[in-house]
Amino acid sequence: MPKTEYWADNYVEKLTSAEKALQNIKPGQRVFIGSSCGEPQHLVKELSNVAVKFTDLEIVRLLCIERGPLTMIANRSHSRQFNIRSFYLGSGYPEKINRDKRFTTPINLSQIPHLFKSRMMPINAALIQASPPDDFGWMSLGVSVDITLAACESADIVICQTNSNMPRVLGRSFIHVNDVDHIVEHDEALLTIQPLPELETANTIARHISRLIVDGSTLQASLGLTNGALMICLSEKNDLGIHSQYLSDGLMKLFSMGVITNKKKGFNNGKLVAGSAVGSNLLYEFINDNPSIEFQPSDYVNNPSIIARHNAMVSLNSAMAIDLTGQVAADALPYNNYTGINGLLDFTRGAAMSKEGKSILMLTSTSDNGRKSRIVPNLYDIAVVVPRGDVQFVATEYGVVNLFGKTLQERAMALISIAHPDFRDELFSKAKELDLIDINRKLQQAIKGVYPLKHEETITIKNISILFRPVKPIDERGVQEHYYTMNRGDIVSRFFHEKKSFVHDQIYTTFEIDYINDLTIVATIGELGFEKIIAVGEYFKNSITNMAEIAFSVSKEYQGMGIAQLLQKKLAEAAGENGVIGFVAYTSPENRGMIKLFHKLPYRITSKKEDAMIILSCLFSEPK
């Protein structure tokens, strides 16, 4: 088609109907369809209507739980009319995805633009949707730039549906009237998705991971996060930045609250960078001509080396299942109309390469209304999306663990500790069968214990940030290291005799607990999964007297900082909540530190001597 020098004249010349525009597509060609909520619905509908005119037309797109009938036509015609090629890195486990899995092409989102531009996969025609042109002839791809821009730049023919409802989004989101071949004007409502159903389990997971995210972090958040969970996890943070495949309503709300400022990203400061927007019409209004937002193609947004340039990059993604070695399966949600999770591995690896970065995978502990565990012995029948070597933090409603740098036994124990209590016994037995856990290992009371997140607290003492928290079964090595570094006098004070060995069978009651009758609270410094335990406080309930014996140990270099008193206070609060009526302590007359510490309790203290021991006791019902 001859072009004039003025874009507006070209625009008029290129105007046509969908029916006429699609006549330029020939049988046997490859046709790209705009992604996600940017899908040109009018063009897709017309293409479906004229399907009988085609043979062997290959439809290329990101996986989409489609409203149009393209896949149905492909199935009905046994791919003689349409063949579907969906880019998707998920497991393909949900029924709606699994039944069409033969159409999927596993690939990272960051690599798809190269596939198009290199002509390894030539695109004959691209059906896209864009905003009407501005005064200079530029049209914005709006809510979906991701791989759509690369398809436009490499396609032989570009058919563009202009829609006045498409927002004008800044960044590398623009195509010019002169660079498209046919223009179809058709206004229609953009595709939207309904908010995910709010689940208390998701909110609990958000509480667990909240402390992993520090002020000034840059985030990528998957669409699997509910708005409520995002608020719980992030609303109290400051100066967060966004570099994400998707922009959602939840992130928009955090931006409007001033939580997201993008000031401290370290790269693209001041800009919220994403590849697509998936959500409500309010979200689409928010991104329209917003100078603080830039949309970029997926070979930029999902490039691990670009992701890694951000300060404290944190990737927040949902998983579907994980096995005891750390292999992860993940899937798109079958009830929403949006693309597959092609960026999961890109962001997992990019975040891990970032300075102080973290990759966090979240999953509820069960599925099928509690009948199935999402933590499984192995993923023998589900495709692995994230290899075990790339997995860092994993969170369920029962806790969060760090698998990075851990042995297979440590990984299995960690994941069992955050599985639903109803499945821990079975998982523990299976782990032994698979030789992931020593055959003589026992899980004791921890098999049913539910980690009490409410007892976690970070306190700064002498400019040292110390986390006080209940102990976990995975803390065995940390507890052992704590005891092995104690001096002789402190060991005798704690255990009443000299000890040079702290093997599992001698100290397991410290960390394999039920959090009610037996509770240990530790003081730790350092990152989750690699903390150093600097103090241990324990109580052991006597079921006959309903009194609990308490004991403490503090590393030498941290003594005199009030840590033991804080542990004692927290143990007393927890014991009272758990129905314990009082404390008792057995100590030697020479252990003046323990005697002084016990007397700091706000209760009336009784003391008596028995043989060579001092027995101290108090009742919570008798305040001083």
XYZ file of C-alpha atoms in Angstrom:
624
model
C 0.000 0.000 0.000
C 1.520 3.386 -0.999
C 2.130 5.769 1.876
C 1.859 9.535 1.978
C 4.206 11.671 4.068
C 1.493 12.599 6.573
C 0.490 9.928 9.091
C -3.139 11.133 9.282
C -3.588 10.491 5.560
C -2.083 7.017 6.049
C -4.497 6.404 8.897
C -7.493 7.151 6.697
C -6.129 4.964 3.900
C -5.564 2.071 6.268
C -9.040 2.193 7.823
C -11.037 -0.906 7.040
C -13.423 -3.443 8.529
C -12.282 -6.499 10.469
C -13.675 -8.754 7.749
C -11.679 -7.049 5.009
C -8.507 -6.802 7.091
C -8.518 -10.526 7.818
C -8.719 -11.270 4.078
C -4.995 -10.466 4.002
C -4.285 -13.588 6.064
C -3.675 -16.732 4.025
C -4.030 -20.426 4.907
C -0.927 -21.982 6.457
C 0.281 -18.724 7.988
C 1.211 -17.948 11.588
C -0.918 -15.316 13.350
C -0.056 -13.660 16.658
C -2.887 -12.439 18.886
C -2.366 -9.666 21.416
C -1.885 -10.826 24.978
C -3.966 -11.023 28.081
C -6.407 -8.171 28.758
C -5.105 -6.453 25.643
C -6.628 -9.130 23.427
C -8.351 -7.562 20.392
C -11.691 -9.227 21.052
C -13.429 -7.844 17.967
C -10.709 -9.164 15.654
C -10.662 -12.546 17.410
C -14.409 -12.879 17.121
C -14.310 -12.128 13.412
C -11.433 -14.555 12.903
C -13.554 -17.249 14.558
C -16.446 -16.395 12.258
C -14.358 -16.937 9.129
C -12.508 -19.999 10.426
C -13.988 -22.173 7.679
C -11.947 -20.208 5.128
C -8.648 -21.324 6.624
C -6.569 -24.464 6.819
C -3.535 -24.917 9.044
C -3.604 -21.400 10.446
C -1.328 -21.315 13.495
C -2.485 -19.044 16.331
C 0.400 -17.796 18.496
C -0.182 -16.203 21.897
C 0.470 -16.432 25.599
C -1.667 -18.982 27.390
C -5.079 -17.469 27.978
C -8.202 -18.872 29.586
C -9.964 -17.561 26.552
C -13.400 -16.161 26.006
C -13.121 -16.680 22.275
C -13.590 -20.111 20.642
C -10.200 -20.482 18.913
C -9.073 -23.524 20.882
C -12.535 -25.058 20.514
C -12.297 -24.665 16.748
C -8.819 -26.220 16.801
C -10.114 -29.208 18.743
C -13.249 -29.558 16.623
C -11.308 -29.481 13.366
C -8.438 -31.581 14.755
C -6.173 -28.594 13.994
C -7.056 -28.630 10.291
C -8.429 -25.075 10.483
C -6.551 -23.658 13.480
C -3.561 -24.930 15.341
C -2.807 -23.257 18.666
C 0.636 -22.420 20.027
C 0.409 -21.096 23.595
C 3.563 -19.940 25.357
C 3.307 -21.231 28.894
C 5.824 -22.369 31.491
C 3.363 -23.799 34.028
C 2.772 -27.416 34.934
C -0.487 -27.705 32.970
C -2.078 -29.588 35.858
C -5.541 -27.975 36.276
C -8.125 -29.705 34.114
C -8.871 -26.717 31.854
C -5.176 -26.344 31.046
C -4.265 -30.018 31.001
C -6.791 -31.008 28.362
C -5.168 -28.588 25.871
C -1.578 -29.087 27.000
C -0.495 -30.348 23.574
C -0.816 -26.747 22.366
C 1.640 -25.309 24.930
C 5.225 -24.255 24.256
C 7.286 -24.067 27.463
C 9.493 -20.978 27.365
C 10.571 -18.122 29.610
C 8.806 -14.874 28.796
C 12.117 -13.048 28.485
C 13.074 -15.254 25.509
C 9.939 -14.916 23.365
C 10.802 -11.552 21.725
C 14.060 -13.077 20.457
C 12.089 -16.006 19.042
C 10.053 -13.550 16.952
C 12.739 -11.024 15.998
C 15.270 -13.663 14.969
C 12.630 -15.127 12.623
C 13.205 -18.556 14.135
C 9.443 -18.332 14.511
C 8.293 -15.923 11.762
C 5.049 -14.068 12.445
C 3.031 -13.536 9.263
C 0.325 -11.419 10.862
C -0.179 -9.770 14.245
C -3.665 -8.952 15.515
C -3.301 -6.311 18.189
C -5.260 -3.643 20.042
C -4.088 -0.089 20.739
C -5.256 3.349 21.738
C -6.287 5.837 19.043
C -3.314 7.816 17.685
C -2.141 10.978 19.432
C -1.332 14.217 17.593
C 1.867 12.678 16.260
C 0.446 9.364 15.082
C 1.601 7.242 18.004
C -0.720 4.529 19.342
C -0.144 2.882 22.717
C -0.389 -0.870 23.239
C -1.829 0.070 26.608
C -2.461 -2.746 29.058
C -0.351 -5.333 27.236
C 3.160 -4.614 25.980
C 4.968 -7.824 27.128
C 5.538 -9.829 23.885
C 3.060 -7.834 21.791
C 5.585 -5.146 20.869
C 8.065 -7.727 19.548
C 5.296 -9.360 17.501
C 4.403 -5.975 15.972
C 8.010 -5.215 15.126
C 8.606 -8.572 13.423
C 5.264 -9.416 11.779
C 4.811 -9.228 8.008
C 1.352 -7.684 8.476
C 0.031 -5.799 11.500
C -3.737 -5.466 11.897
C -4.538 -3.012 14.658
C -7.881 -2.588 16.389
C -8.034 0.939 17.825
C -10.156 1.256 20.945
C -10.771 4.527 22.776
C -11.029 2.536 26.017
C -7.393 1.484 25.758
C -5.251 3.634 28.094
C -2.240 5.502 26.791
C 0.617 4.045 28.798
C 4.092 5.553 28.727
C 7.358 3.708 28.165
C 8.161 1.476 25.200
C 4.507 0.833 24.541
C 4.014 2.772 21.300
C 3.610 1.840 17.662
C 3.162 4.384 14.887
C 0.332 4.536 12.392
C 2.919 4.283 9.612
C 4.119 0.934 10.999
C 0.796 -0.892 10.872
C -0.886 -2.167 7.738
C -4.605 -2.186 8.528
C -6.619 -0.290 11.126
C -10.016 -1.374 12.427
C -11.819 1.137 14.631
C -13.927 -0.651 17.208
C -14.635 0.458 20.761
C -15.424 -2.214 23.320
C -14.804 -2.799 27.013
C -11.362 -4.145 27.794
C -11.081 -7.539 29.382
C -10.998 -7.347 33.167
C -10.668 -9.892 35.947
C -12.510 -10.137 39.214
C -10.500 -9.907 42.434
C -9.307 -13.236 43.744
C -11.392 -14.645 46.585
C -9.986 -13.572 49.938
C -8.708 -16.490 52.014
C -7.597 -16.360 55.633
C -4.824 -18.817 54.766
C -3.474 -16.332 52.197
C -3.578 -13.582 54.812
C -1.689 -15.777 57.278
C 0.973 -16.484 54.659
C 1.277 -12.729 54.109
C 1.915 -12.217 57.831
C 4.662 -14.832 57.751
C 6.542 -13.244 54.857
C 6.037 -9.620 55.852
C 9.199 -9.435 57.924
C 11.273 -10.723 54.991
C 10.546 -7.515 53.056
C 12.478 -4.479 54.215
C 11.785 -0.813 53.487
C 13.181 0.263 50.123
C 12.778 -3.174 48.489
C 11.813 -3.533 44.835
C 9.001 -6.008 44.267
C 7.585 -8.315 41.654
C 4.178 -9.625 42.658
C 2.309 -12.348 40.808
C -1.400 -12.177 40.084
C -1.922 -15.074 42.492
C -1.689 -12.692 45.457
C -5.009 -11.440 46.800
C -5.450 -7.739 47.444
C -6.010 -8.440 51.128
C -2.778 -10.407 51.410
C -0.861 -7.618 49.671
C -2.224 -5.110 52.164
C -1.296 -7.272 55.157
C 2.153 -7.985 53.798
C 3.135 -4.548 52.520
C 0.918 -1.728 53.791
C 3.246 -0.875 56.701
C 6.367 -0.741 54.504
C 8.028 2.403 53.161
C 9.489 3.436 49.808
C 8.840 0.208 47.961
C 9.513 0.007 44.245
C 7.877 -2.090 41.524
C 9.500 -3.969 38.658
C 6.960 -6.620 37.720
C 5.540 -8.584 34.846
C 2.038 -7.595 35.908
C 0.529 -4.491 37.478
C -2.566 -5.237 39.559
C -5.266 -3.442 41.531
C -3.502 -4.343 44.773
C -0.296 -2.618 43.678
C -2.320 0.388 42.535
C -3.818 0.683 46.021
C -0.387 0.518 47.660
C 0.798 3.246 45.281
C -2.143 5.481 46.218
C -1.336 4.902 49.920
C 2.219 6.154 49.439
C 3.757 2.744 50.201
C 5.119 2.481 46.658
C 7.296 5.476 45.784
C 9.946 3.852 43.525
C 12.503 6.233 45.045
C 14.990 3.607 46.195
C 14.966 1.048 43.419
C 18.569 1.752 42.473
C 17.561 1.394 38.833
C 14.766 3.248 37.034
C 14.280 5.311 40.175
C 10.919 7.062 40.323
C 9.341 4.734 37.775
C 6.964 1.843 38.250
C 7.980 -0.618 35.530
C 5.766 -3.449 34.294
C 4.881 -5.348 31.126
C 1.106 -5.644 31.476
C -1.853 -4.515 33.531
C -4.453 -7.085 34.536
C -7.344 -6.018 36.710
C -10.259 -3.600 36.810
C -11.265 -0.605 34.727
C -10.122 1.570 37.641
C -6.632 0.162 37.202
C -6.722 0.994 33.495
C -7.722 4.562 34.317
C -4.861 4.756 36.826
C -2.183 3.870 34.264
C -3.537 6.208 31.562
C -0.925 8.910 30.823
C 0.584 8.403 34.298
C 4.157 9.776 34.148
C 5.288 7.585 37.054
C 4.518 4.388 35.113
C 6.461 2.842 32.252
C 5.519 -0.347 30.428
C 8.362 -2.230 28.769
C 8.532 -5.403 26.644
C 9.214 -8.743 28.293
C 12.797 -9.081 27.082
C 13.455 -6.074 29.350
C 11.028 -6.551 32.253
C 11.716 -10.284 32.584
C 15.432 -10.181 31.833
C 17.151 -11.649 34.934
C 20.163 -9.336 34.513
C 17.840 -6.292 34.496
C 15.873 -7.635 37.472
C 19.116 -8.168 39.397
C 20.100 -4.475 39.082
C 17.430 -3.405 41.565
C 18.024 -2.928 45.259
C 16.738 -5.745 47.491
C 14.676 -7.252 44.666
C 11.938 -9.497 46.051
C 9.878 -11.813 43.868
C 6.521 -12.896 45.317
C 4.999 -15.802 43.435
C 2.378 -18.471 44.017
C 3.135 -22.166 43.642
C 0.790 -25.088 43.209
C 2.898 -27.841 44.783
C 6.396 -28.512 46.067
C 8.116 -31.791 46.774
C 10.366 -32.578 49.725
C 13.524 -31.831 47.730
C 12.293 -28.353 46.759
C 11.078 -28.916 43.190
C 8.150 -26.599 42.440
C 5.087 -26.925 40.229
C 3.093 -23.809 39.369
C 0.057 -23.000 37.269
C -2.125 -20.168 36.057
C -5.418 -19.873 37.877
C -8.070 -21.544 35.715
C -10.857 -19.104 36.633
C -9.205 -15.905 35.428
C -8.666 -14.612 31.919
C -4.962 -13.837 31.866
C -1.681 -15.203 30.633
C 0.338 -18.095 31.969
C 3.092 -17.749 34.536
C 5.903 -17.539 32.006
C 7.918 -15.047 34.075
C 8.218 -17.103 37.271
C 11.663 -18.550 36.634
C 12.986 -15.251 35.217
C 12.089 -13.391 38.409
C 13.139 -16.225 40.718
C 16.638 -16.125 39.249
C 16.816 -12.349 38.845
C 15.813 -11.724 42.457
C 18.380 -14.235 43.685
C 21.120 -12.317 41.830
C 20.085 -8.964 43.308
C 22.019 -7.575 46.259
C 19.970 -8.542 49.352
C 17.366 -9.998 46.971
C 14.922 -12.751 47.858
C 12.735 -15.151 45.937
C 9.612 -16.118 47.884
C 7.204 -18.859 46.807
C 3.841 -19.084 48.540
C 1.299 -21.888 48.631
C -1.541 -22.914 50.884
C -0.691 -26.173 52.626
C -3.651 -28.103 51.206
C -5.945 -28.274 48.188
C -9.270 -29.943 47.408
C -10.873 -28.561 50.582
C -8.088 -29.871 52.783
C -8.065 -33.386 51.369
C -4.697 -33.144 49.592
C -1.344 -31.776 50.685
C 0.415 -29.329 48.392
C 3.699 -30.434 49.929
C 4.266 -33.876 48.427
C 7.018 -36.537 48.592
C 7.914 -36.045 44.932
C 6.537 -34.486 41.758
C 6.463 -37.680 39.733
C 3.243 -36.786 37.878
C 3.506 -32.984 37.715
C 5.930 -30.978 35.590
C 8.608 -29.042 37.483
C 8.579 -25.292 36.813
C 11.235 -24.115 39.291
C 14.191 -26.493 39.772
C 15.200 -27.262 43.340
C 18.469 -25.364 42.952
C 16.624 -22.079 42.332
C 14.239 -22.214 45.292
C 14.866 -19.938 48.270
C 12.019 -19.017 50.641
C 8.858 -21.121 50.778
C 5.842 -20.063 52.832
C 2.558 -21.678 53.845
C 0.087 -20.649 56.526
C 2.188 -22.752 58.933
C 5.427 -20.846 58.491
C 8.233 -19.830 56.174
C 11.513 -21.666 55.540
C 14.651 -20.929 53.567
C 15.835 -23.849 51.413
C 18.867 -22.075 49.970
C 22.078 -23.919 50.806
C 20.252 -26.713 52.648
C 20.816 -30.458 52.350
C 17.998 -32.701 51.165
C 17.394 -33.821 54.751
C 17.244 -30.209 55.938
C 14.887 -29.362 53.082
C 12.594 -32.292 53.833
C 12.462 -31.429 57.543
C 11.849 -27.756 56.752
C 8.989 -28.439 54.346
C 7.378 -31.011 56.648
C 7.445 -28.390 59.411
C 5.256 -26.038 57.317
C 2.968 -28.738 55.897
C -0.533 -29.146 57.271
C -0.290 -31.099 60.565
C -2.665 -33.771 59.215
C -0.100 -34.754 56.554
C 3.206 -34.406 58.440
C 3.302 -37.981 59.714
C 2.775 -39.395 56.221
C 5.332 -37.026 54.673
C 7.847 -37.920 57.378
C 7.417 -41.637 56.682
C 7.673 -41.132 52.915
C 10.826 -39.037 53.377
C 12.424 -41.933 55.216
C 11.391 -44.357 52.455
C 13.030 -42.039 49.911
C 16.208 -41.844 52.043
C 15.759 -38.109 52.460
C 15.750 -38.414 56.266
C 17.813 -40.684 58.521
C 15.845 -43.825 59.312
C 16.344 -43.348 63.074
C 15.100 -39.759 63.085
C 11.891 -38.975 64.996
C 9.637 -35.933 64.809
C 8.120 -36.292 68.290
C 5.597 -33.618 69.317
C 6.440 -31.364 66.363
C 4.394 -33.677 64.144
C 1.255 -31.759 65.187
C 2.661 -28.430 66.424
C 1.333 -25.230 64.845
C 3.928 -22.470 64.782
C 2.614 -19.489 66.826
C 3.526 -16.491 64.689
C 2.120 -14.107 67.300
C 5.140 -14.736 69.536
C 7.590 -13.336 66.969
C 9.077 -9.921 67.729
C 12.141 -8.041 66.510
C 13.807 -5.880 69.170
C 16.869 -3.678 68.697
C 19.318 -3.821 71.617
C 22.578 -1.853 71.482
C 22.066 -1.327 67.731
C 21.714 -5.089 67.176
C 18.460 -6.277 65.599
C 17.414 -9.420 67.459
C 14.485 -11.596 66.458
C 12.727 -13.373 69.312
C 10.688 -16.284 67.974
C 9.484 -19.787 68.770
C 11.983 -22.459 67.823
C 11.357 -24.657 64.769
C 12.284 -28.290 64.074
C 14.767 -27.008 61.488
C 16.686 -25.114 64.195
C 18.486 -28.275 65.368
C 21.858 -27.256 63.958
C 21.535 -23.703 65.254
C 20.695 -24.921 68.771
C 23.629 -27.343 68.693
C 26.019 -24.582 67.591
C 24.715 -22.348 70.382
C 25.399 -25.003 73.038
C 28.804 -25.972 71.604
C 30.026 -22.350 71.812
C 28.963 -21.861 75.450
C 31.694 -21.803 78.089
C 32.062 -24.500 80.756
C 30.418 -22.521 83.545
C 27.323 -21.646 81.521
C 26.929 -25.277 80.429
C 27.040 -26.483 84.022
C 24.535 -23.795 85.051
C 22.151 -24.830 82.287
C 22.501 -28.638 82.435
C 23.749 -29.083 86.057
C 26.786 -31.016 84.877
C 29.567 -30.766 82.339
C 28.566 -31.661 78.776
C 30.758 -31.923 75.726
C 28.180 -33.473 73.394
C 24.817 -32.145 72.211
C 23.680 -34.819 69.773
C 20.104 -35.007 68.560
C 18.896 -37.565 71.106
C 20.138 -35.419 73.999
C 18.565 -32.090 73.036
C 15.643 -32.860 70.695
C 13.133 -31.749 73.364
C 14.420 -28.217 72.807
C 13.311 -27.930 69.173
C 10.788 -30.753 68.594
C 7.943 -29.213 70.580
C 4.188 -28.742 70.411
C 4.314 -24.984 71.297
C 1.737 -25.499 74.093
C 2.937 -27.988 76.693
C 6.543 -27.456 75.663
C 7.739 -24.164 74.235
C 11.168 -22.863 73.324
C 11.778 -19.266 72.308
C 15.109 -18.374 70.748
C 16.843 -15.048 70.177
C 18.449 -14.925 66.725
C 20.466 -12.578 64.554
C 20.989 -12.802 60.806
C 18.848 -13.802 57.831
C 16.104 -16.402 58.079
C 17.585 -19.806 57.357
C 21.075 -18.696 58.328
C 20.380 -17.162 61.714
C 22.736 -17.449 64.629
C 20.945 -18.481 67.811
C 22.335 -16.350 70.629
C 19.944 -17.345 73.413
C 17.477 -20.124 74.240
C 14.589 -20.001 76.702
C 12.426 -23.063 77.367
C 9.497 -24.185 79.435
C 8.404 -27.815 80.000
C 4.929 -28.372 81.437
C 4.319 -30.954 84.142
C 0.891 -32.360 83.250
C 0.234 -33.361 86.884
C 0.973 -30.028 88.598
C 0.234 -27.836 85.534
C 3.432 -25.956 86.401
C 6.194 -25.442 83.835
C 9.910 -25.752 84.462
C 11.967 -23.029 82.792
C 15.614 -22.886 81.702
C 17.783 -20.368 79.858
C 21.112 -20.015 78.121
C 22.681 -16.910 76.562
C 25.863 -16.820 74.487
C 28.736 -15.206 76.384
C 29.128 -12.170 74.111
C 25.426 -11.302 74.434
C 25.096 -11.601 78.187
C 24.227 -8.501 80.196
C 21.889 -7.162 77.480
C 18.609 -8.192 79.124
C 17.973 -10.949 76.582
C 17.191 -13.642 79.170
C 14.689 -11.352 80.894
C 12.925 -10.752 77.574
C 12.817 -14.510 76.921
C 11.391 -15.120 80.387
C 8.716 -12.475 79.864
C 7.687 -13.988 76.532
C 7.598 -17.502 77.960
C 5.407 -16.317 80.835
C 2.970 -14.634 78.447
C 2.756 -17.747 76.264
C 2.464 -20.108 79.236
C -0.449 -18.128 80.673
C -2.239 -18.260 77.307
C -1.641 -22.025 77.135
C -3.177 -22.764 80.543
C 0.038 -23.147 82.568
C -0.551 -21.886 86.148
C 3.012 -20.998 87.075
C 6.770 -21.462 86.702
C 9.340 -23.465 88.590
C 13.129 -23.347 88.216
C 15.794 -25.674 89.582
C 19.220 -24.121 90.019
C 22.327 -24.251 92.163
C 22.897 -21.678 94.931
C 25.946 -20.449 92.973
C 23.865 -19.570 89.924
C 23.052 -16.078 91.135
C 22.165 -14.972 87.607
C 19.278 -17.446 87.340
C 18.066 -16.643 90.853
C 18.120 -12.909 90.110
C 16.384 -13.453 86.768
C 13.540 -15.504 88.292
C 12.938 -12.826 90.921
C 12.310 -10.312 88.119
C 9.037 -12.059 87.320
C 6.059 -9.910 88.410
C 4.720 -12.636 90.721
C 5.231 -13.639 94.326
C 8.301 -15.876 94.417
C 8.806 -18.791 96.788
C 12.194 -20.359 97.312
C 13.256 -23.532 99.060
C 16.411 -25.606 99.277
C 16.360 -29.305 98.511
C 19.629 -31.232 98.725
C 22.112 -29.077 96.797
C 19.486 -27.324 94.677
C 17.428 -24.167 95.007
C 13.823 -24.566 93.850
C 12.157 -21.307 92.797
C 8.441 -21.147 91.975
C 5.615 -18.707 91.334
C 1.937 -18.763 90.432
C 0.636 -16.441 87.711
C -2.437 -15.844 89.887
C -0.306 -14.282 92.636
C 1.198 -10.980 91.460
C 3.724 -9.192 93.623
